[in-house]
């Protein structure tokens, strides 16, 4: 574990748990591109404890609601934000 954490830090990536959260957000954003999917449905599929927990994660990492993620371009928008975070040292 220590080796992984150190390698990620050296590459300026977030810690493993945060990297997993970013990955889940990217997948969620891709799912939200389908306008038939609801935020609660995406939360269930990705095993968030609740729709509220999913929305809180969106706010914490992206400063956006699921609706705003969809409106801003979905997964490509989330990846863009993730890469900006990595460039400035990660979260």
PDB file of N, CA and C in Angstrom:
ATOM      1  N   UNK A   1       0.825  -1.187   0.000  1.00  0.00           N
ATOM      2  CA  UNK A   1       0.000   0.000   0.000  1.00  0.00           C
ATOM      3  C   UNK A   1       0.874   1.257   0.000  1.00  0.00           C
ATOM      4  N   UNK A   2       1.886   1.263   0.838  1.00  0.00           N
ATOM      5  CA  UNK A   2       2.762   2.425   0.930  1.00  0.00           C
ATOM      6  C   UNK A   2       3.429   2.726  -0.407  1.00  0.00           C
ATOM      7  N   UNK A   3       3.850   1.680  -1.101  1.00  0.00           N
ATOM      8  CA  UNK A   3       4.492   1.852  -2.401  1.00  0.00           C
ATOM      9  C   UNK A   3       3.528   2.502  -3.392  1.00  0.00           C
ATOM     10  N   UNK A   4       2.279   2.039  -3.390  1.00  0.00           N
ATOM     11  CA  UNK A   4       1.276   2.607  -4.284  1.00  0.00           C
ATOM     12  C   UNK A   4       1.021   4.075  -3.957  1.00  0.00           C
ATOM     13  N   UNK A   5       0.830   4.376  -2.682  1.00  0.00           N
ATOM     14  CA  UNK A   5       0.579   5.761  -2.262  1.00  0.00           C
ATOM     15  C   UNK A   5       1.748   6.656  -2.662  1.00  0.00           C
ATOM     16  N   UNK A   6       2.953   6.195  -2.440  1.00  0.00           N
ATOM     17  CA  UNK A   6       4.138   6.981  -2.799  1.00  0.00           C
ATOM     18  C   UNK A   6       4.246   7.173  -4.309  1.00  0.00           C
ATOM     19  N   UNK A   7       3.976   6.127  -5.079  1.00  0.00           N
ATOM     20  CA  UNK A   7       4.055   6.236  -6.540  1.00  0.00           C
ATOM     21  C   UNK A   7       2.990   7.212  -7.061  1.00  0.00           C
ATOM     22  N   UNK A   8       1.792   7.133  -6.514  1.00  0.00           N
ATOM     23  CA  UNK A   8       0.742   8.060  -6.926  1.00  0.00           C
ATOM     24  C   UNK A   8       1.111   9.495  -6.567  1.00  0.00           C
ATOM     25  N   UNK A   9       1.623   9.686  -5.376  1.00  0.00           N
ATOM     26  CA  UNK A   9       2.009  11.032  -4.937  1.00  0.00           C
ATOM     27  C   UNK A   9       3.129  11.583  -5.815  1.00  0.00           C
ATOM     28  N   UNK A  10       4.084  10.735  -6.138  1.00  0.00           N
ATOM     29  CA  UNK A  10       5.200  11.161  -6.980  1.00  0.00           C
ATOM     30  C   UNK A  10       4.717  11.565  -8.382  1.00  0.00           C
ATOM     31  N   UNK A  11       3.679  10.874  -8.864  1.00  0.00           N
ATOM     32  CA  UNK A  11       3.108  11.195 -10.175  1.00  0.00           C
ATOM     33  C   UNK A  11       2.057  12.296 -10.075  1.00  0.00           C
ATOM     34  N   UNK A  12       1.900  12.843  -8.869  1.00  0.00           N
ATOM     35  CA  UNK A  12       0.951  13.929  -8.598  1.00  0.00           C
ATOM     36  C   UNK A  12      -0.508  13.519  -8.762  1.00  0.00           C
ATOM     37  N   UNK A  13      -0.792  12.240  -8.505  1.00  0.00           N
ATOM     38  CA  UNK A  13      -2.163  11.748  -8.523  1.00  0.00           C
ATOM     39  C   UNK A  13      -2.701  11.703  -7.098  1.00  0.00           C
ATOM     40  N   UNK A  14      -4.023  11.717  -6.965  1.00  0.00           N
ATOM     41  CA  UNK A  14      -4.620  11.610  -5.625  1.00  0.00           C
ATOM     42  C   UNK A  14      -4.330  10.244  -5.002  1.00  0.00           C
ATOM     43  N   UNK A  15      -4.548  10.155  -3.708  1.00  0.00           N
ATOM     44  CA  UNK A  15      -4.414   8.894  -2.979  1.00  0.00           C
ATOM     45  C   UNK A  15      -5.409   7.870  -3.540  1.00  0.00           C
ATOM     46  N   UNK A  16      -5.180   6.577  -3.287  1.00  0.00           N
ATOM     47  CA  UNK A  16      -6.026   5.534  -3.886  1.00  0.00           C
ATOM     48  C   UNK A  16      -7.533   5.730  -3.678  1.00  0.00           C
ATOM     49  N   UNK A  17      -7.971   6.034  -2.484  1.00  0.00           N
ATOM     50  CA  UNK A  17      -9.407   6.190  -2.236  1.00  0.00           C
ATOM     51  C   UNK A  17      -9.981   7.348  -3.038  1.00  0.00           C
ATOM     52  N   UNK A  18      -9.258   8.422  -3.144  1.00  0.00           N
ATOM     53  CA  UNK A  18      -9.736   9.565  -3.922  1.00  0.00           C
ATOM     54  C   UNK A  18      -9.710   9.253  -5.416  1.00  0.00           C
ATOM     55  N   UNK A  19      -8.727   8.501  -5.840  1.00  0.00           N
ATOM     56  CA  UNK A  19      -8.656   8.096  -7.241  1.00  0.00           C
ATOM     57  C   UNK A  19      -9.850   7.207  -7.594  1.00  0.00           C
ATOM     58  N   UNK A  20     -10.225   6.330  -6.677  1.00  0.00           N
ATOM     59  CA  UNK A  20     -11.410   5.489  -6.881  1.00  0.00           C
ATOM     60  C   UNK A  20     -12.661   6.363  -6.965  1.00  0.00           C
ATOM     61  N   UNK A  21     -12.771   7.361  -6.090  1.00  0.00           N
ATOM     62  CA  UNK A  21     -13.924   8.268  -6.124  1.00  0.00           C
ATOM     63  C   UNK A  21     -13.994   8.992  -7.467  1.00  0.00           C
ATOM     64  N   UNK A  22     -12.862   9.464  -7.958  1.00  0.00           N
ATOM     65  CA  UNK A  22     -12.834  10.125  -9.268  1.00  0.00           C
ATOM     66  C   UNK A  22     -13.284   9.159 -10.360  1.00  0.00           C
ATOM     67  N   UNK A  23     -12.812   7.927 -10.305  1.00  0.00           N
ATOM     68  CA  UNK A  23     -13.223   6.927 -11.292  1.00  0.00           C
ATOM     69  C   UNK A  23     -14.721   6.695 -11.264  1.00  0.00           C
ATOM     70  N   UNK A  24     -15.279   6.598 -10.077  1.00  0.00           N
ATOM     71  CA  UNK A  24     -16.734   6.424  -9.951  1.00  0.00           C
ATOM     72  C   UNK A  24     -17.473   7.632 -10.511  1.00  0.00           C
ATOM     73  N   UNK A  25     -16.940   8.825 -10.291  1.00  0.00           N
ATOM     74  CA  UNK A  25     -17.585  10.024 -10.822  1.00  0.00           C
ATOM     75  C   UNK A  25     -17.535  10.064 -12.344  1.00  0.00           C
ATOM     76  N   UNK A  26     -16.446   9.611 -12.920  1.00  0.00           N
ATOM     77  CA  UNK A  26     -16.342   9.576 -14.381  1.00  0.00           C
ATOM     78  C   UNK A  26     -17.369   8.598 -14.948  1.00  0.00           C
ATOM     79  N   UNK A  27     -17.476   7.425 -14.337  1.00  0.00           N
ATOM     80  CA  UNK A  27     -18.470   6.442 -14.791  1.00  0.00           C
ATOM     81  C   UNK A  27     -19.879   6.993 -14.592  1.00  0.00           C
ATOM     82  N   UNK A  28     -20.124   7.621 -13.435  1.00  0.00           N
ATOM     83  CA  UNK A  28     -21.441   8.208 -13.169  1.00  0.00           C
ATOM     84  C   UNK A  28     -21.782   9.265 -14.212  1.00  0.00           C
ATOM     85  N   UNK A  29     -20.813  10.099 -14.532  1.00  0.00           N
ATOM     86  CA  UNK A  29     -21.054  11.154 -15.518  1.00  0.00           C
ATOM     87  C   UNK A  29     -21.373  10.567 -16.881  1.00  0.00           C
ATOM     88  N   UNK A  30     -20.698   9.490 -17.237  1.00  0.00           N
ATOM     89  CA  UNK A  30     -21.002   8.830 -18.509  1.00  0.00           C
ATOM     90  C   UNK A  30     -22.421   8.290 -18.493  1.00  0.00           C
ATOM     91  N   UNK A  31     -22.833   7.733 -17.375  1.00  0.00           N
ATOM     92  CA  UNK A  31     -24.200   7.222 -17.254  1.00  0.00           C
ATOM     93  C   UNK A  31     -25.220   8.357 -17.320  1.00  0.00           C
ATOM     94  N   UNK A  32     -24.881   9.490 -16.743  1.00  0.00           N
ATOM     95  CA  UNK A  32     -25.801  10.629 -16.741  1.00  0.00           C
ATOM     96  C   UNK A  32     -25.977  11.237 -18.130  1.00  0.00           C
ATOM     97  N   UNK A  33     -25.089  10.922 -19.054  1.00  0.00           N
ATOM     98  CA  UNK A  33     -25.253  11.392 -20.427  1.00  0.00           C
ATOM     99  C   UNK A  33     -26.529  10.828 -21.047  1.00  0.00           C
ATOM    100  N   UNK A  34     -26.972   9.688 -20.525  1.00  0.00           N
ATOM    101  CA  UNK A  34     -28.250   9.100 -20.941  1.00  0.00           C
ATOM    102  C   UNK A  34     -29.342   9.801 -20.146  1.00  0.00           C
ATOM    103  N   UNK A  35     -30.126  10.618 -20.801  1.00  0.00           N
ATOM    104  CA  UNK A  35     -31.123  11.435 -20.117  1.00  0.00           C
ATOM    105  C   UNK A  35     -32.237  10.619 -19.475  1.00  0.00           C
ATOM    106  N   UNK A  36     -32.306   9.334 -19.789  1.00  0.00           N
ATOM    107  CA  UNK A  36     -33.305   8.460 -19.161  1.00  0.00           C
ATOM    108  C   UNK A  36     -32.875   8.020 -17.755  1.00  0.00           C
ATOM    109  N   UNK A  37     -31.600   8.181 -17.455  1.00  0.00           N
ATOM    110  CA  UNK A  37     -31.099   7.764 -16.135  1.00  0.00           C
ATOM    111  C   UNK A  37     -31.262   8.890 -15.127  1.00  0.00           C
ATOM    112  N   UNK A  38     -31.656   8.525 -13.939  1.00  0.00           N
ATOM    113  CA  UNK A  38     -31.774   9.493 -12.854  1.00  0.00           C
ATOM    114  C   UNK A  38     -30.530   9.436 -11.981  1.00  0.00           C
ATOM    115  N   UNK A  39     -30.320  10.472 -11.204  1.00  0.00           N
ATOM    116  CA  UNK A  39     -29.189  10.495 -10.269  1.00  0.00           C
ATOM    117  C   UNK A  39     -29.323   9.364  -9.253  1.00  0.00           C
ATOM    118  N   UNK A  40     -30.539   9.129  -8.768  1.00  0.00           N
ATOM    119  CA  UNK A  40     -30.738   8.038  -7.805  1.00  0.00           C
ATOM    120  C   UNK A  40     -30.454   6.679  -8.441  1.00  0.00           C
ATOM    121  N   UNK A  41     -30.836   6.514  -9.704  1.00  0.00           N
ATOM    122  CA  UNK A  41     -30.551   5.263 -10.405  1.00  0.00           C
ATOM    123  C   UNK A  41     -29.060   5.043 -10.580  1.00  0.00           C
ATOM    124  N   UNK A  42     -28.349   6.086 -10.941  1.00  0.00           N
ATOM    125  CA  UNK A  42     -26.888   6.005 -11.088  1.00  0.00           C
ATOM    126  C   UNK A  42     -26.252   5.684  -9.735  1.00  0.00           C
ATOM    127  N   UNK A  43     -26.737   6.328  -8.681  1.00  0.00           N
ATOM    128  CA  UNK A  43     -26.206   6.073  -7.332  1.00  0.00           C
ATOM    129  C   UNK A  43     -26.382   4.609  -6.951  1.00  0.00           C
ATOM    130  N   UNK A  44     -27.547   4.041  -7.254  1.00  0.00           N
ATOM    131  CA  UNK A  44     -27.794   2.629  -6.936  1.00  0.00           C
ATOM    132  C   UNK A  44     -26.855   1.725  -7.725  1.00  0.00           C
ATOM    133  N   UNK A  45     -26.723   1.982  -9.028  1.00  0.00           N
ATOM    134  CA  UNK A  45     -25.885   1.128  -9.875  1.00  0.00           C
ATOM    135  C   UNK A  45     -24.430   1.156  -9.405  1.00  0.00           C
ATOM    136  N   UNK A  46     -23.953   2.327  -8.996  1.00  0.00           N
ATOM    137  CA  UNK A  46     -22.547   2.460  -8.580  1.00  0.00           C
ATOM    138  C   UNK A  46     -22.350   2.230  -7.091  1.00  0.00           C
ATOM    139  N   UNK A  47     -23.397   1.760  -6.440  1.00  0.00           N
ATOM    140  CA  UNK A  47     -23.329   1.335  -5.040  1.00  0.00           C
ATOM    141  C   UNK A  47     -22.985   2.459  -4.066  1.00  0.00           C
ATOM    142  N   UNK A  48     -23.477   3.669  -4.338  1.00  0.00           N
ATOM    143  CA  UNK A  48     -23.389   4.725  -3.335  1.00  0.00           C
ATOM    144  C   UNK A  48     -24.407   4.405  -2.253  1.00  0.00           C
ATOM    145  N   UNK A  49     -24.152   4.792  -1.005  1.00  0.00           N
ATOM    146  CA  UNK A  49     -25.091   4.477   0.073  1.00  0.00           C
ATOM    147  C   UNK A  49     -26.497   5.050  -0.175  1.00  0.00           C
ATOM    148  N   UNK A  50     -26.568   6.172  -0.886  1.00  0.00           N
ATOM    149  CA  UNK A  50     -27.853   6.810  -1.165  1.00  0.00           C
ATOM    150  C   UNK A  50     -27.675   7.814  -2.298  1.00  0.00           C
ATOM    151  N   UNK A  51     -28.795   8.283  -2.811  1.00  0.00           N
ATOM    152  CA  UNK A  51     -28.744   9.343  -3.810  1.00  0.00           C
ATOM    153  C   UNK A  51     -28.115  10.598  -3.229  1.00  0.00           C
ATOM    154  N   UNK A  52     -28.403  10.843  -1.958  1.00  0.00           N
ATOM    155  CA  UNK A  52     -27.844  12.009  -1.272  1.00  0.00           C
ATOM    156  C   UNK A  52     -26.321  11.910  -1.162  1.00  0.00           C
ATOM    157  N   UNK A  53     -25.820  10.717  -0.862  1.00  0.00           N
ATOM    158  CA  UNK A  53     -24.366  10.518  -0.768  1.00  0.00           C
ATOM    159  C   UNK A  53     -23.713  10.757  -2.130  1.00  0.00           C
ATOM    160  N   UNK A  54     -24.386  10.322  -3.194  1.00  0.00           N
ATOM    161  CA  UNK A  54     -23.876  10.557  -4.546  1.00  0.00           C
ATOM    162  C   UNK A  54     -23.837  12.054  -4.843  1.00  0.00           C
ATOM    163  N   UNK A  55     -24.927  12.746  -4.536  1.00  0.00           N
ATOM    164  CA  UNK A  55     -24.974  14.195  -4.776  1.00  0.00           C
ATOM    165  C   UNK A  55     -23.905  14.933  -3.970  1.00  0.00           C
ATOM    166  N   UNK A  56     -23.692  14.504  -2.738  1.00  0.00           N
ATOM    167  CA  UNK A  56     -22.653  15.127  -1.902  1.00  0.00           C
ATOM    168  C   UNK A  56     -21.267  14.909  -2.500  1.00  0.00           C
ATOM    169  N   UNK A  57     -21.011  13.728  -3.031  1.00  0.00           N
ATOM    170  CA  UNK A  57     -19.720  13.450  -3.673  1.00  0.00           C
ATOM    171  C   UNK A  57     -19.545  14.325  -4.907  1.00  0.00           C
ATOM    172  N   UNK A  58     -20.617  14.479  -5.679  1.00  0.00           N
ATOM    173  CA  UNK A  58     -20.560  15.364  -6.858  1.00  0.00           C
ATOM    174  C   UNK A  58     -20.207  16.783  -6.434  1.00  0.00           C
ATOM    175  N   UNK A  59     -20.836  17.271  -5.382  1.00  0.00           N
ATOM    176  CA  UNK A  59     -20.558  18.630  -4.897  1.00  0.00           C
ATOM    177  C   UNK A  59     -19.122  18.747  -4.382  1.00  0.00           C
ATOM    178  N   UNK A  60     -18.681  17.761  -3.612  1.00  0.00           N
ATOM    179  CA  UNK A  60     -17.349  17.818  -3.009  1.00  0.00           C
ATOM    180  C   UNK A  60     -16.244  17.824  -4.059  1.00  0.00           C
ATOM    181  N   UNK A  61     -16.365  16.957  -5.050  1.00  0.00           N
ATOM    182  CA  UNK A  61     -15.296  16.828  -6.039  1.00  0.00           C
ATOM    183  C   UNK A  61     -15.450  17.767  -7.232  1.00  0.00           C
ATOM    184  N   UNK A  62     -16.701  18.062  -7.607  1.00  0.00           N
ATOM    185  CA  UNK A  62     -16.937  18.799  -8.847  1.00  0.00           C
ATOM    186  C   UNK A  62     -17.590  20.151  -8.646  1.00  0.00           C
ATOM    187  N   UNK A  63     -18.152  20.371  -7.459  1.00  0.00           N
ATOM    188  CA  UNK A  63     -18.886  21.605  -7.228  1.00  0.00           C
ATOM    189  C   UNK A  63     -20.110  21.705  -8.112  1.00  0.00           C
ATOM    190  N   UNK A  64     -20.706  20.552  -8.426  1.00  0.00           N
ATOM    191  CA  UNK A  64     -21.837  20.521  -9.346  1.00  0.00           C
ATOM    192  C   UNK A  64     -22.834  19.441  -8.939  1.00  0.00           C
ATOM    193  N   UNK A  65     -24.076  19.647  -9.339  1.00  0.00           N
ATOM    194  CA  UNK A  65     -25.112  18.643  -9.141  1.00  0.00           C
ATOM    195  C   UNK A  65     -25.060  17.645 -10.302  1.00  0.00           C
ATOM    196  N   UNK A  66     -25.704  16.489 -10.147  1.00  0.00           N
ATOM    197  CA  UNK A  66     -25.775  15.563 -11.286  1.00  0.00           C
ATOM    198  C   UNK A  66     -26.385  16.221 -12.533  1.00  0.00           C
ATOM    199  N   UNK A  67     -27.386  17.048 -12.349  1.00  0.00           N
ATOM    200  CA  UNK A  67     -27.993  17.753 -13.488  1.00  0.00           C
ATOM    201  C   UNK A  67     -26.964  18.660 -14.176  1.00  0.00           C
ATOM    202  N   UNK A  68     -26.156  19.350 -13.392  1.00  0.00           N
ATOM    203  CA  UNK A  68     -25.120  20.223 -13.962  1.00  0.00           C
ATOM    204  C   UNK A  68     -24.039  19.410 -14.669  1.00  0.00           C
ATOM    205  N   UNK A  69     -23.727  18.240 -14.125  1.00  0.00           N
ATOM    206  CA  UNK A  69     -22.746  17.364 -14.787  1.00  0.00           C
ATOM    207  C   UNK A  69     -23.261  17.002 -16.176  1.00  0.00           C
ATOM    208  N   UNK A  70     -24.522  16.608 -16.240  1.00  0.00           N
ATOM    209  CA  UNK A  70     -25.146  16.263 -17.526  1.00  0.00           C
ATOM    210  C   UNK A  70     -25.114  17.465 -18.474  1.00  0.00           C
ATOM    211  N   UNK A  71     -25.500  18.618 -17.973  1.00  0.00           N
ATOM    212  CA  UNK A  71     -25.581  19.829 -18.802  1.00  0.00           C
ATOM    213  C   UNK A  71     -24.207  20.295 -19.286  1.00  0.00           C
ATOM    214  N   UNK A  72     -23.157  20.021 -18.502  1.00  0.00           N
ATOM    215  CA  UNK A  72     -21.809  20.472 -18.858  1.00  0.00           C
ATOM    216  C   UNK A  72     -21.052  19.513 -19.768  1.00  0.00           C
ATOM    217  N   UNK A  73     -21.657  18.389 -20.102  1.00  0.00           N
ATOM    218  CA  UNK A  73     -21.002  17.489 -21.046  1.00  0.00           C
ATOM    219  C   UNK A  73     -20.707  16.106 -20.526  1.00  0.00           C
ATOM    220  N   UNK A  74     -21.109  15.810 -19.298  1.00  0.00           N
ATOM    221  CA  UNK A  74     -20.941  14.451 -18.791  1.00  0.00           C
ATOM    222  C   UNK A  74     -19.504  14.077 -18.507  1.00  0.00           C
ATOM    223  N   UNK A  75     -19.149  12.880 -18.972  1.00  0.00           N
ATOM    224  CA  UNK A  75     -17.843  12.309 -18.625  1.00  0.00           C
ATOM    225  C   UNK A  75     -16.673  13.152 -19.105  1.00  0.00           C
ATOM    226  N   UNK A  76     -16.760  13.720 -20.290  1.00  0.00           N
ATOM    227  CA  UNK A  76     -15.627  14.514 -20.778  1.00  0.00           C
ATOM    228  C   UNK A  76     -15.390  15.724 -19.881  1.00  0.00           C
ATOM    229  N   UNK A  77     -16.458  16.313 -19.374  1.00  0.00           N
ATOM    230  CA  UNK A  77     -16.330  17.456 -18.463  1.00  0.00           C
ATOM    231  C   UNK A  77     -15.688  17.038 -17.143  1.00  0.00           C
ATOM    232  N   UNK A  78     -16.104  15.879 -16.613  1.00  0.00           N
ATOM    233  CA  UNK A  78     -15.532  15.390 -15.353  1.00  0.00           C
ATOM    234  C   UNK A  78     -14.060  15.053 -15.531  1.00  0.00           C
ATOM    235  N   UNK A  79     -13.707  14.424 -16.635  1.00  0.00           N
ATOM    236  CA  UNK A  79     -12.291  14.103 -16.903  1.00  0.00           C
ATOM    237  C   UNK A  79     -11.470  15.381 -16.987  1.00  0.00           C
ATOM    238  N   UNK A  80     -12.022  16.391 -17.620  1.00  0.00           N
ATOM    239  CA  UNK A  80     -11.327  17.685 -17.714  1.00  0.00           C
ATOM    240  C   UNK A  80     -11.045  18.253 -16.319  1.00  0.00           C
ATOM    241  N   UNK A  81     -12.021  18.214 -15.444  1.00  0.00           N
ATOM    242  CA  UNK A  81     -11.829  18.709 -14.071  1.00  0.00           C
ATOM    243  C   UNK A  81     -10.809  17.854 -13.333  1.00  0.00           C
ATOM    244  N   UNK A  82     -10.903  16.536 -13.493  1.00  0.00           N
ATOM    245  CA  UNK A  82      -9.945  15.638 -12.855  1.00  0.00           C
ATOM    246  C   UNK A  82      -8.525  15.973 -13.284  1.00  0.00           C
ATOM    247  N   UNK A  83      -8.313  16.145 -14.579  1.00  0.00           N
ATOM    248  CA  UNK A  83      -6.965  16.457 -15.078  1.00  0.00           C
ATOM    249  C   UNK A  83      -6.458  17.796 -14.560  1.00  0.00           C
ATOM    250  N   UNK A  84      -7.351  18.772 -14.421  1.00  0.00           N
ATOM    251  CA  UNK A  84      -6.953  20.063 -13.828  1.00  0.00           C
ATOM    252  C   UNK A  84      -6.513  19.862 -12.384  1.00  0.00           C
ATOM    253  N   UNK A  85      -7.234  19.032 -11.656  1.00  0.00           N
ATOM    254  CA  UNK A  85      -6.870  18.752 -10.270  1.00  0.00           C
ATOM    255  C   UNK A  85      -5.515  18.066 -10.177  1.00  0.00           C
ATOM    256  N   UNK A  86      -5.272  17.126 -11.079  1.00  0.00           N
ATOM    257  CA  UNK A  86      -3.988  16.414 -11.079  1.00  0.00           C
ATOM    258  C   UNK A  86      -2.864  17.403 -11.377  1.00  0.00           C
ATOM    259  N   UNK A  87      -3.074  18.284 -12.348  1.00  0.00           N
ATOM    260  CA  UNK A  87      -2.039  19.260 -12.701  1.00  0.00           C
ATOM    261  C   UNK A  87      -1.700  20.186 -11.538  1.00  0.00           C
ATOM    262  N   UNK A  88      -2.702  20.514 -10.743  1.00  0.00           N
ATOM    263  CA  UNK A  88      -2.424  21.420  -9.627  1.00  0.00           C
ATOM    264  C   UNK A  88      -2.106  20.684  -8.325  1.00  0.00           C
ATOM    265  N   UNK A  89      -1.921  19.376  -8.402  1.00  0.00           N
ATOM    266  CA  UNK A  89      -1.468  18.641  -7.232  1.00  0.00           C
ATOM    267  C   UNK A  89      -2.488  17.720  -6.613  1.00  0.00           C
ATOM    268  N   UNK A  90      -3.639  17.557  -7.244  1.00  0.00           N
ATOM    269  CA  UNK A  90      -4.641  16.604  -6.748  1.00  0.00           C
ATOM    270  C   UNK A  90      -5.326  17.054  -5.499  1.00  0.00           C
ATOM    271  N   UNK A  91      -6.333  16.308  -5.140  1.00  0.00           N
ATOM    272  CA  UNK A  91      -7.103  16.551  -3.904  1.00  0.00           C
ATOM    273  C   UNK A  91      -6.869  15.458  -2.926  1.00  0.00           C
TER     274      UNK A  91
END
